[in-house]
């Protein structure tokens, strides 16, 4: 495999509660190794049917606001056709239609080109799956 395309898999413990997990530091560490000062794209992908990737501000309440908004849009009750797992678990399977399981972001001079308050986050509302995989892939420019 060429160094123009590099992948790393993260193990992320989300526990048994709904969480927004900031992955920005993990992305920066990965790019420090993989990008080596080059421009390109970083793809972040969560290979799970019940989690997503979001770019948002963290630490100022936006992460909690996102979870509250998801509760409003996707209540954890018995309306869902998908019924295995915890009560309301069917909503977790709808989550990736709202918070997609991927994001592709620019990398400039080996650094993630985020805005001042932006962070890369794993969004996990599934209390039944306490461990997640996240794949980071750097694709170098030509």
GROMACS .gro file of C-alpha atoms in nm, residues 65-75 91 95 98-99 123 125:
model
   17
   65UNK     CA    1  -2.789   2.014   2.279
   66UNK     CA    2  -2.733   1.764   1.998
   67UNK     CA    3  -2.832   1.472   2.222
   68UNK     CA    4  -3.141   1.666   2.339
   69UNK     CA    5  -3.238   1.742   1.978
   70UNK     CA    6  -3.199   1.375   1.888
   71UNK     CA    7  -3.430   1.285   2.179
   72UNK     CA    8  -3.690   1.521   2.032
   73UNK     CA    9  -3.648   1.392   1.676
   74UNK     CA   10  -3.600   1.026   1.769
   75UNK     CA   11  -3.776   0.949   2.100
   91UNK     CA   12  -3.436   0.495   1.695
   95UNK     CA   13  -2.969   0.793   1.370
   98UNK     CA   14  -2.959   1.220   1.045
   99UNK     CA   15  -2.600   1.202   1.172
  123UNK     CA   16  -2.230   1.039   1.815
  125UNK     CA   17  -2.708   0.688   2.119
   0.00000   0.00000   0.00000
